[in-house]
């Protein structure tokens, strides 16, 4: 597309953004107007995409990290020929539309990931780049490079000021991701004030010091933008690429451009004057000229030809390397459909009856078995492989020199780890897990929330799950953390009691394809509950809860427990005698989703004398306990001492459970 048409397309994209924001009286105009020339170069020329094949394996990925500027993305996807019609543009921010206020994964063709919280998109882009680099290393063969894509990310000051962005960008440099191209919309304005109010750094110096290749350009000069993008795509120097594009926020709206007002919709009232500045005919709304439509139509046809040429090579690759093709298919299916629970069950053999160790150690056995059966399974750690026990033996470490490795070392960067894992999951080629101490999951919470919202099958391995951590003290004892995770919609939180429940938890995690799973594992050793059949424990986890001890005689009371406290519940029931049922409830999420008949069979409404046992805050247990119940838990922070002493001091013992049962029986 020639320069004149690209400039015309840029101005008409501005018009689409202004009209949509004006009509709904809501939205952000600054970025769509300020970055219009960048959009023209990318979507009108240099992005390797195919709108009729929105999930093409070798497409360039474009991530709008500054998701508040969503009309930028919707406008360019519309012009490019993705399945976004002019009516969808007109329905911007309306209920049920595919053009919501911030881009949402699965809702809209061409939207690679959900970007709302600032900084998330940058970290997601690093995840996409990692996925692409490993896919190329694993699946490309001489003369058949089926993965050659680049990952583009458009961001602004807001994203770059967030800590998750800096964590991720530092890691991208360490891993030499020169397939990653970050375009920085540098307009010197944040929402409240000029950027100089809150930042003094020289971005070029900062990112060069981090290890990035940096270019600075006029973000409204189409020739300069194209030259910088071409140079970045051709760079093979082991450095991620940063293009600092100096732009004017809200460009084209008198009195608004270059000011903080560009962050809101206020400039939309100047619609007529702005349209005239952009060459849009008077009185026109949602205007795209015939020559711009025709140029994008021709470009779409050319992109179809490029896709068909790649696809012919891809089909030849599949015939030549059927085992690799099967592996790739399995990875894609595992991301979109989950791994069959029966297959996972076979992968993890039963534990020996005399096995005695922490559930984190049982998790190590399970994760290695899962990885052996699923070669597209990856694992990551925030500098805690030795403690979380999630290292894949014999699978190699990912690095610039060894990109086929399946163990990713992220350093002490929990938030970046979680958001990068989201990027890998969005890409849909590999299943991924992330590990840290349970108490540090709060550093990851924003990314976990987005994973749950977006339905990403990421698995979190969270060890050191209670005050039994002991001597490290209350800063490391997560009394409230598990309940805090349980309230996140669509996050399955599983706290297994023994090795077989841990195996069941991993089976459950791999089964999911529509959301994340958090596995809550112990540091301390736990008993292997051989009195409960292996199948009962594993299948019980898949259902969220099950009867671990059937009452003898008439049912009098029920003890509910999760994790390591199930052993306490069983011992207490044995001590009390007849009429006491024990229910293991490792996953509230799964149990609450069971048919009412199953839930009634486990927790019959005829027996409301119930006691819960968990070494953490008790608030969430009351939905199962009712007004006649009692909760044995820890509604305070712990203290530094040996773990057994902390547990005893805070009431996590058999006698306390027995006393609680007698109390409900007396009501």
XYZ file of C-alpha atoms in Angstrom:
667
model
C 0.000 0.000 0.000
C 1.489 3.377 -0.953
C 2.242 6.149 1.530
C -0.723 8.304 0.570
C -3.161 5.444 1.085
C -1.557 4.500 4.388
C -1.909 8.087 5.615
C -5.502 8.205 4.420
C -6.198 4.915 6.211
C -4.619 6.301 9.382
C -6.897 9.345 9.324
C -9.993 7.266 8.617
C -9.085 4.929 11.486
C -8.985 8.054 13.650
C -12.479 8.862 12.449
C -13.778 5.398 13.322
C -12.368 5.734 16.840
C -13.805 9.202 17.355
C -17.251 8.256 16.074
C -17.441 5.140 18.249
C -16.327 6.991 21.374
C -18.653 9.906 20.611
C -21.706 7.689 20.173
C -21.275 5.769 23.423
C -19.939 8.802 25.335
C -17.284 6.547 26.816
C -13.808 5.414 25.932
C -10.257 6.525 25.286
C -9.403 8.602 22.210
C -5.771 9.427 22.880
C -4.003 6.276 21.711
C -6.164 5.474 18.648
C -5.529 9.007 17.387
C -1.908 9.274 18.472
C -0.844 5.887 17.093
C -2.847 5.860 13.852
C 0.228 5.924 11.609
C 1.729 3.024 13.559
C -1.475 1.059 12.973
C -1.388 1.883 9.269
C 2.160 0.569 8.855
C 1.499 -2.612 10.822
C -1.979 -3.615 9.671
C -1.696 -2.008 6.254
C 1.674 -3.477 5.384
C 4.144 -5.249 7.656
C 2.187 -7.616 9.920
C 2.294 -11.208 8.723
C -1.363 -12.048 9.361
C -4.279 -13.671 7.545
C -7.682 -12.329 8.635
C -9.536 -15.403 7.304
C -7.252 -17.598 9.462
C -7.191 -15.691 12.754
C -5.469 -18.545 14.641
C -2.901 -19.306 11.957
C 0.056 -20.892 13.739
C 2.659 -18.680 12.052
C 0.860 -15.347 12.254
C 2.611 -12.380 13.778
C 1.064 -11.715 17.170
C -0.061 -8.169 17.925
C -0.783 -7.287 21.564
C -2.261 -3.953 22.580
C -0.890 -3.721 26.096
C -2.519 -0.318 26.579
C -5.938 -1.964 26.356
C -7.820 1.235 27.184
C -7.033 2.266 23.594
C -9.132 -0.636 22.328
C -10.711 1.311 19.466
C -7.246 1.400 17.899
C -7.303 -2.389 17.669
C -10.951 -2.760 16.681
C -10.609 -0.183 13.919
C -7.570 -1.813 12.361
C -8.986 -5.323 12.668
C -12.111 -4.072 10.894
C -10.152 -2.459 8.064
C -7.924 -5.543 7.703
C -10.904 -7.835 7.105
C -11.256 -9.691 10.385
C -14.775 -10.642 11.427
C -15.554 -7.206 12.881
C -18.184 -5.370 10.870
C -19.041 -1.686 10.921
C -22.035 -2.478 13.153
C -19.627 -3.973 15.676
C -17.649 -0.727 15.627
C -20.896 1.186 16.198
C -21.673 -1.101 19.157
C -18.426 -0.209 20.896
C -18.762 -0.742 24.669
C -22.392 -1.858 24.337
C -23.743 -4.894 26.145
C -23.025 -8.146 24.317
C -20.838 -6.545 21.644
C -17.558 -8.019 20.396
C -15.986 -4.590 20.891
C -15.914 -4.253 24.696
C -14.204 -1.444 26.569
C -10.949 -3.390 26.850
C -9.981 -6.214 24.469
C -11.063 -9.638 25.708
C -9.657 -12.963 24.558
C -12.151 -15.291 22.810
C -14.669 -12.466 22.297
C -13.146 -10.917 19.180
C -11.210 -12.342 16.230
C -7.706 -10.925 16.139
C -7.580 -10.139 19.860
C -4.698 -12.257 21.126
C -5.161 -11.647 24.838
C -7.204 -9.824 27.453
C -5.504 -6.507 28.216
C -7.000 -4.292 30.853
C -4.668 -4.033 33.865
C -1.680 -1.998 32.731
C 1.551 -3.890 32.148
C -0.125 -7.270 31.681
C 0.071 -7.100 27.887
C 3.831 -6.517 27.932
C 4.340 -9.607 30.082
C 1.897 -11.558 27.892
C 3.954 -10.551 24.847
C 7.077 -11.976 26.493
C 5.129 -15.205 27.001
C 4.107 -15.267 23.336
C 7.731 -14.705 22.330
C 8.916 -17.544 24.597
C 6.274 -19.841 23.132
C 7.295 -18.899 19.593
C 10.991 -19.400 20.297
C 10.448 -22.829 21.808
C 8.025 -23.848 19.038
C 10.599 -22.900 16.392
C 13.334 -24.839 18.178
C 11.173 -27.905 18.684
C 9.295 -28.139 15.410
C 11.217 -26.338 12.645
C 13.300 -28.517 10.358
C 15.758 -27.670 7.543
C 13.840 -26.053 4.697
C 10.607 -26.235 6.694
C 10.489 -23.346 9.128
C 6.847 -23.508 10.137
C 7.334 -21.053 13.023
C 8.945 -17.720 12.068
C 6.532 -15.232 13.630
C 7.298 -12.005 15.458
C 5.479 -10.701 18.502
C 4.510 -7.013 18.442
C 3.365 -5.142 21.523
C 2.098 -1.549 21.572
C 2.419 0.090 24.948
C 2.500 3.457 26.676
C 3.902 5.053 29.803
C 1.199 3.554 31.995
C 2.185 -0.019 31.175
C 5.900 0.677 31.424
C 5.543 2.220 34.878
C 3.993 -0.959 36.256
C 6.461 -3.263 37.995
C 5.286 -6.329 36.098
C 6.455 -4.703 32.866
C 9.972 -4.015 34.127
C 10.252 -7.554 35.515
C 9.197 -9.009 32.175
C 11.339 -6.776 29.993
C 14.441 -7.577 32.041
C 13.775 -11.284 31.601
C 13.193 -10.896 27.842
C 16.674 -9.436 27.534
C 18.243 -12.228 29.588
C 16.578 -14.795 27.323
C 17.609 -12.873 24.157
C 14.132 -12.750 22.640
C 14.901 -10.900 19.410
C 11.536 -12.049 18.024
C 9.862 -9.559 20.397
C 9.183 -6.009 19.155
C 7.891 -3.470 21.670
C 6.551 -0.198 20.278
C 6.461 2.500 22.936
C 3.829 5.177 22.322
C 5.855 7.914 23.987
C 3.509 10.903 24.180
C 4.747 12.362 27.489
C 1.237 12.296 29.003
C -0.284 10.067 31.669
C -3.915 10.217 32.740
C -3.572 12.813 35.496
C -0.580 14.852 34.389
C 2.396 15.218 32.068
C 4.646 12.183 32.433
C 7.491 14.318 33.793
C 5.476 14.586 37.011
C 6.131 10.904 37.754
C 9.136 9.810 35.687
C 12.552 11.277 34.947
C 14.292 8.339 33.307
C 15.753 8.350 29.834
C 13.938 5.334 28.307
C 16.586 4.758 25.672
C 19.327 4.554 28.284
C 17.223 2.396 30.591
C 16.323 -0.246 28.022
C 19.720 -0.326 26.395
C 21.143 -0.952 29.864
C 18.655 -3.801 30.305
C 19.891 -5.370 27.063
C 17.382 -4.157 24.482
C 18.069 -2.874 20.974
C 16.510 0.618 20.874
C 15.425 2.932 18.036
C 13.712 6.298 18.435
C 11.473 7.726 15.714
C 8.761 10.235 14.930
C 5.610 8.170 15.537
C 3.696 10.093 12.862
C 6.266 9.594 10.089
C 5.099 6.584 8.106
C 8.441 6.102 6.370
C 10.313 6.192 9.665
C 7.874 3.769 11.294
C 8.158 1.307 8.404
C 11.958 1.483 8.386
C 12.141 0.902 12.147
C 9.723 -2.048 12.021
C 11.587 -3.626 9.091
C 14.893 -3.248 10.914
C 13.430 -4.756 14.075
C 12.011 -7.732 12.174
C 15.353 -8.363 10.487
C 17.411 -8.063 13.685
C 19.062 -11.331 14.676
C 21.358 -9.959 17.344
C 19.914 -11.720 20.377
C 18.303 -8.540 21.691
C 14.583 -7.795 22.027
C 13.628 -4.769 19.959
C 12.249 -1.469 21.294
C 10.919 1.275 19.038
C 10.337 4.532 20.926
C 7.721 6.357 18.852
C 7.315 10.011 19.835
C 3.640 10.805 19.304
C 1.016 13.406 20.122
C -1.822 12.005 22.210
C -5.245 12.770 20.721
C -3.649 14.047 17.521
C -6.027 16.037 15.331
C -8.385 17.411 17.994
C -7.690 21.096 18.665
C -7.367 21.895 22.360
C -7.204 18.193 23.249
C -4.124 16.874 21.486
C -0.994 16.753 23.582
C -2.895 17.145 26.874
C -4.240 14.895 29.611
C -7.716 15.425 28.110
C -6.687 12.939 25.429
C -7.146 10.138 27.945
C -10.923 10.590 28.049
C -13.769 10.973 25.619
C -14.058 14.736 26.043
C -12.612 15.537 22.641
C -15.396 13.668 20.877
C -17.570 16.799 20.997
C -15.154 18.361 18.487
C -16.089 15.702 15.960
C -16.764 17.945 12.951
C -13.555 19.945 13.238
C -11.472 16.820 13.733
C -13.107 15.090 10.759
C -12.217 18.060 8.591
C -8.593 17.886 9.782
C -8.491 14.234 8.707
C -10.066 14.747 5.292
C -13.319 13.014 6.193
C -16.256 14.438 4.204
C -18.609 16.706 6.149
C -21.528 14.895 7.739
C -20.010 11.414 7.293
C -19.844 8.991 10.206
C -17.877 5.743 10.360
C -16.405 6.723 7.015
C -14.003 4.551 5.018
C -13.291 5.589 1.453
C -13.610 3.166 -1.451
C -9.903 3.327 -2.305
C -8.912 2.431 1.273
C -11.429 -0.433 1.316
C -10.088 -1.674 -2.022
C -6.468 -1.466 -0.876
C -7.183 -3.523 2.246
C -9.171 -6.002 0.164
C -6.182 -6.470 -2.152
C -3.893 -6.819 0.860
C -6.185 -9.437 2.374
C -6.019 -11.424 -0.882
C -2.218 -11.244 -0.856
C -2.147 -12.383 2.741
C -4.333 -15.345 1.739
C -1.708 -16.291 -0.870
C 1.050 -16.014 1.725
C -0.911 -18.224 4.097
C -1.583 -20.808 1.370
C 2.124 -20.951 0.519
C 2.959 -21.507 4.177
C 0.185 -24.077 4.528
C 1.532 -26.112 1.610
C 4.910 -26.253 3.392
C 3.161 -27.099 6.661
C 1.298 -30.035 5.113
C 4.561 -31.307 3.642
C 6.156 -30.967 7.092
C 3.329 -33.018 8.606
C 3.860 -35.779 6.061
C 7.630 -35.735 6.511
C 7.624 -35.576 10.314
C 4.440 -37.334 11.487
C 5.686 -37.804 15.057
C 6.383 -34.092 15.447
C 2.993 -33.304 13.917
C 1.351 -35.617 16.440
C 3.219 -33.903 19.276
C 2.162 -30.452 18.075
C -1.448 -31.561 17.732
C -1.360 -33.026 21.236
C -0.080 -29.742 22.632
C -2.786 -27.715 20.892
C -5.476 -30.176 21.993
C -4.222 -30.133 25.582
C -4.573 -26.344 25.605
C -8.014 -26.266 24.000
C -9.599 -29.503 25.277
C -7.523 -30.570 28.264
C -5.797 -33.896 28.810
C -8.057 -36.891 29.271
C -8.179 -37.682 33.010
C -7.866 -41.393 32.297
C -4.664 -40.779 30.349
C -3.250 -38.664 33.168
C -4.269 -41.327 35.682
C -2.274 -43.923 33.761
C 0.705 -41.567 33.628
C 0.904 -41.317 37.436
C 1.267 -44.803 38.951
C -0.075 -45.438 42.471
C 2.255 -44.417 45.285
C 3.730 -47.157 47.517
C 1.688 -47.692 50.657
C 4.721 -46.860 52.807
C 5.298 -43.545 50.986
C 5.763 -40.793 53.556
C 6.585 -37.297 52.399
C 5.183 -33.820 51.819
C 2.547 -33.291 49.152
C 5.063 -31.006 47.387
C 7.282 -34.102 47.011
C 4.364 -36.190 45.790
C 3.725 -33.311 43.388
C 7.262 -33.715 42.047
C 6.518 -37.342 41.209
C 3.216 -36.397 39.591
C 4.516 -33.476 37.532
C 7.372 -35.519 36.115
C 4.992 -38.299 35.161
C 2.650 -35.775 33.542
C 5.545 -34.189 31.635
C 6.792 -37.552 30.403
C 3.359 -38.354 28.989
C 2.812 -34.814 27.622
C 5.924 -33.444 25.837
C 4.255 -30.041 25.332
C 4.031 -29.501 29.094
C 6.318 -26.749 30.478
C 7.107 -25.575 33.990
C 8.373 -22.310 35.438
C 9.719 -21.141 38.770
C 10.361 -17.868 40.576
C 13.728 -19.064 41.896
C 12.211 -21.895 43.951
C 12.619 -25.134 41.985
C 14.480 -26.679 44.929
C 11.633 -25.829 47.329
C 8.571 -26.235 45.123
C 9.881 -29.520 43.660
C 8.455 -28.776 40.200
C 11.625 -29.235 38.148
C 11.256 -31.594 35.171
C 14.114 -34.070 35.304
C 15.903 -34.577 32.011
C 13.777 -31.963 30.228
C 16.470 -29.296 29.979
C 16.462 -25.611 30.835
C 15.124 -22.994 28.432
C 17.705 -20.413 27.368
C 18.803 -18.620 24.214
C 21.287 -21.442 23.636
C 18.893 -24.271 24.590
C 15.427 -23.118 23.474
C 13.977 -26.650 23.528
C 14.285 -26.743 27.317
C 11.074 -27.164 29.291
C 12.166 -25.667 32.632
C 11.960 -21.858 32.674
C 13.956 -19.915 35.270
C 12.296 -16.557 35.959
C 14.242 -15.330 38.962
C 12.475 -13.582 41.816
C 9.735 -12.232 39.571
C 6.440 -13.793 40.665
C 4.133 -11.304 38.952
C 6.026 -11.485 35.677
C 6.063 -15.281 35.884
C 2.286 -15.479 36.192
C 1.626 -12.947 33.413
C 4.197 -14.535 31.098
C 2.567 -17.915 31.687
C -0.704 -16.302 30.614
C 0.991 -15.325 27.352
C 2.166 -18.887 26.792
C -1.353 -20.142 27.511
C -2.963 -17.588 25.170
C -0.677 -18.806 22.388
C -2.206 -22.253 22.785
C 0.736 -24.501 21.900
C 2.019 -25.546 25.333
C 0.511 -26.310 28.742
C 2.385 -24.414 31.436
C 2.689 -24.321 35.211
C 4.152 -21.739 37.602
C 5.477 -22.291 41.113
C 6.220 -20.289 44.247
C 5.475 -20.334 47.975
C 1.769 -20.093 48.713
C 2.128 -16.844 50.659
C 3.785 -15.116 47.688
C 0.862 -15.801 45.372
C -0.454 -12.346 46.228
C 2.317 -10.983 43.994
C 0.674 -12.990 41.196
C -2.944 -12.301 42.000
C -3.644 -9.742 39.251
C -2.380 -12.166 36.606
C -4.231 -15.111 38.125
C -7.430 -13.082 38.035
C -6.946 -12.382 34.315
C -6.192 -16.074 33.686
C -9.463 -16.995 35.388
C -11.376 -14.302 33.499
C -9.866 -15.415 30.177
C -10.267 -19.152 30.779
C -6.549 -19.998 30.557
C -5.449 -23.499 31.644
C -2.436 -22.422 33.710
C -1.506 -24.500 36.757
C -0.069 -22.819 39.859
C 2.029 -24.901 42.235
C 1.857 -23.200 45.644
C 3.786 -24.932 48.395
C 4.375 -24.259 52.101
C 0.633 -24.045 52.556
C 0.058 -23.290 56.252
C 1.458 -22.254 59.618
C 3.256 -25.611 59.562
C 5.972 -23.675 57.696
C 7.032 -22.895 61.246
C 10.215 -20.989 61.955
C 9.950 -18.564 59.019
C 7.112 -16.948 60.937
C 3.890 -15.132 60.047
C 5.270 -13.418 56.924
C 5.581 -16.881 55.394
C 2.542 -18.572 56.973
C -0.456 -18.175 54.611
C -3.428 -18.287 56.984
C -5.727 -16.215 54.715
C -4.183 -16.896 51.302
C -6.079 -20.029 50.309
C -9.466 -18.490 51.090
C -8.391 -15.404 49.169
C -7.799 -17.570 46.113
C -11.034 -19.503 46.520
C -13.127 -16.378 46.005
C -11.703 -15.742 42.499
C -14.357 -16.908 39.998
C -13.291 -19.748 37.698
C -10.121 -20.537 39.667
C -10.027 -24.129 40.892
C -8.148 -24.235 44.203
C -7.201 -27.785 45.206
C -5.615 -28.623 48.556
C -4.847 -32.360 48.559
C -4.420 -34.383 51.734
C -1.921 -37.070 50.734
C 0.070 -38.394 47.734
C -2.926 -39.978 46.001
C -5.045 -36.862 46.385
C -2.045 -34.950 45.010
C -2.057 -37.224 41.966
C -5.789 -36.580 41.637
C -5.160 -32.840 41.870
C -2.709 -32.988 38.977
C -5.147 -35.072 36.952
C -7.821 -32.454 37.634
C -5.505 -29.619 36.616
C -4.606 -31.277 33.327
C -8.261 -32.050 32.676
C -9.159 -28.356 32.655
C -9.019 -26.311 29.473
C -11.359 -23.510 30.496
C -9.539 -21.974 33.437
C -6.594 -22.107 35.832
C -5.930 -24.419 38.756
C -4.028 -23.693 41.979
C -2.469 -26.704 43.717
C -1.891 -26.002 47.408
C 0.848 -28.307 48.729
C 2.557 -28.921 52.070
C 6.140 -28.455 53.095
C 5.814 -30.926 55.993
C 5.416 -34.665 55.593
C 1.890 -36.084 55.629
C 0.585 -39.601 56.093
C -0.456 -41.718 53.142
C -4.100 -42.488 53.904
C -4.067 -46.158 52.954
C -7.402 -46.759 54.640
C -9.051 -45.029 51.668
C -8.787 -46.805 48.279
C -6.496 -45.139 45.730
C -9.349 -44.778 43.225
C -11.572 -43.143 45.826
C -8.966 -40.519 46.645
C -8.121 -39.697 43.042
C -11.685 -39.688 41.757
C -12.832 -37.844 44.847
C -10.543 -34.937 44.002
C -12.044 -34.761 40.509
C -15.449 -34.295 42.169
C -14.120 -31.826 44.708
C -15.225 -33.792 47.789
C -15.906 -37.362 48.813
C -16.640 -39.508 51.850
C -13.258 -40.408 53.334
C -14.754 -42.292 56.284
C -18.248 -43.749 56.241
C -20.039 -43.522 59.562
C -20.891 -46.676 61.454
C -24.547 -46.833 62.390
C -26.738 -43.721 62.368
C -25.142 -40.559 61.044
C -24.686 -38.096 63.918
C -22.131 -35.555 62.699
C -19.852 -34.783 59.761
C -16.265 -33.578 59.916
C -15.116 -31.718 56.796
C -11.416 -31.221 56.135
C -8.949 -30.303 53.426
C -5.264 -30.939 52.941
C -3.085 -32.105 55.794
C -5.936 -31.627 58.272
C -7.810 -34.608 56.807
C -5.574 -36.834 58.913
C -6.676 -34.931 62.044
C -10.317 -35.366 61.066
C -9.929 -39.113 60.551
C -8.166 -39.549 63.889
C -10.818 -37.475 65.655
C -13.630 -39.542 64.138
C -11.908 -42.733 65.185
C -11.573 -41.407 68.719
C -15.245 -40.381 68.950
C -16.579 -43.652 67.542
C -19.879 -44.430 65.844
C -21.968 -42.067 63.758
C -19.160 -39.769 62.578
C -18.616 -39.253 58.850
C -15.450 -37.629 57.507
C -15.566 -35.754 54.222
C -12.447 -34.730 52.362
C -13.096 -31.498 50.462
C -9.942 -30.567 48.532
C -11.773 -28.331 46.017
C -14.750 -26.112 46.828
C -14.882 -25.135 43.136
C -15.349 -28.698 41.906
C -17.673 -29.817 44.669
C -19.983 -26.831 44.186
C -20.232 -27.715 40.475
C -21.429 -31.287 41.126
C -25.073 -32.295 40.637
C -27.220 -31.662 43.690
C -27.739 -35.411 44.090
C -24.021 -36.000 44.550
C -23.603 -33.072 46.919
C -26.534 -34.358 48.977
C -25.013 -37.852 49.101
C -21.786 -36.443 50.554
C -23.275 -33.740 52.781
C -26.877 -34.768 53.470
C -29.094 -31.889 54.510
C -30.562 -34.149 57.212
C -27.288 -33.798 59.142
C -26.342 -30.184 59.893
C -24.123 -31.020 62.844
C -20.898 -30.343 61.029
C -17.338 -29.386 61.924
C -14.737 -27.990 59.494
C -11.009 -28.429 59.995
C -8.420 -26.373 58.110
C -5.256 -24.580 59.214
C -6.429 -21.203 57.936
C -9.200 -18.630 58.242
C -12.626 -20.169 58.650
C -14.982 -17.696 56.931
C -15.617 -19.616 53.703
C -16.376 -22.882 55.475
C -19.637 -21.558 56.896
C -21.457 -22.118 53.602
C -21.109 -25.842 54.329
C -21.479 -25.660 58.112
C -24.731 -23.776 58.547
C -25.798 -22.198 61.849
C -25.375 -25.444 63.821
C -21.767 -26.002 62.785
C -18.380 -25.310 64.316
C -15.164 -24.285 62.556
C -11.722 -25.362 63.708
C -9.237 -23.033 62.062
C -6.814 -20.143 62.508
C -8.299 -16.668 62.405
C -5.093 -14.853 63.269
C -1.514 -14.616 62.059
C 0.944 -17.206 63.290
C 4.357 -16.881 64.920
C 7.903 -18.126 64.523
C 8.530 -21.550 66.083
C 8.817 -25.158 64.900
C 5.801 -26.036 62.767
C 4.431 -28.710 65.089
C 4.545 -26.254 67.979
C 2.756 -23.552 65.980
C 0.014 -25.997 64.965
C -0.477 -27.174 68.531
C -0.511 -23.660 69.977
C -3.099 -22.534 67.415
C -5.429 -25.444 68.104
C -4.790 -27.691 65.123
C -4.897 -30.992 67.001
C -7.128 -34.017 67.410
C -8.432 -33.046 70.828
C -9.659 -29.691 69.555
C -11.510 -31.372 66.690
C -13.062 -33.902 69.069
C -14.200 -31.081 71.367
C -15.794 -29.252 68.425
C -17.707 -32.390 67.413
C -19.014 -32.883 70.942
C -20.070 -29.248 70.944
C -22.208 -29.622 67.817
C -23.655 -32.886 69.108
C -24.768 -31.043 72.231
C -26.654 -28.352 70.288
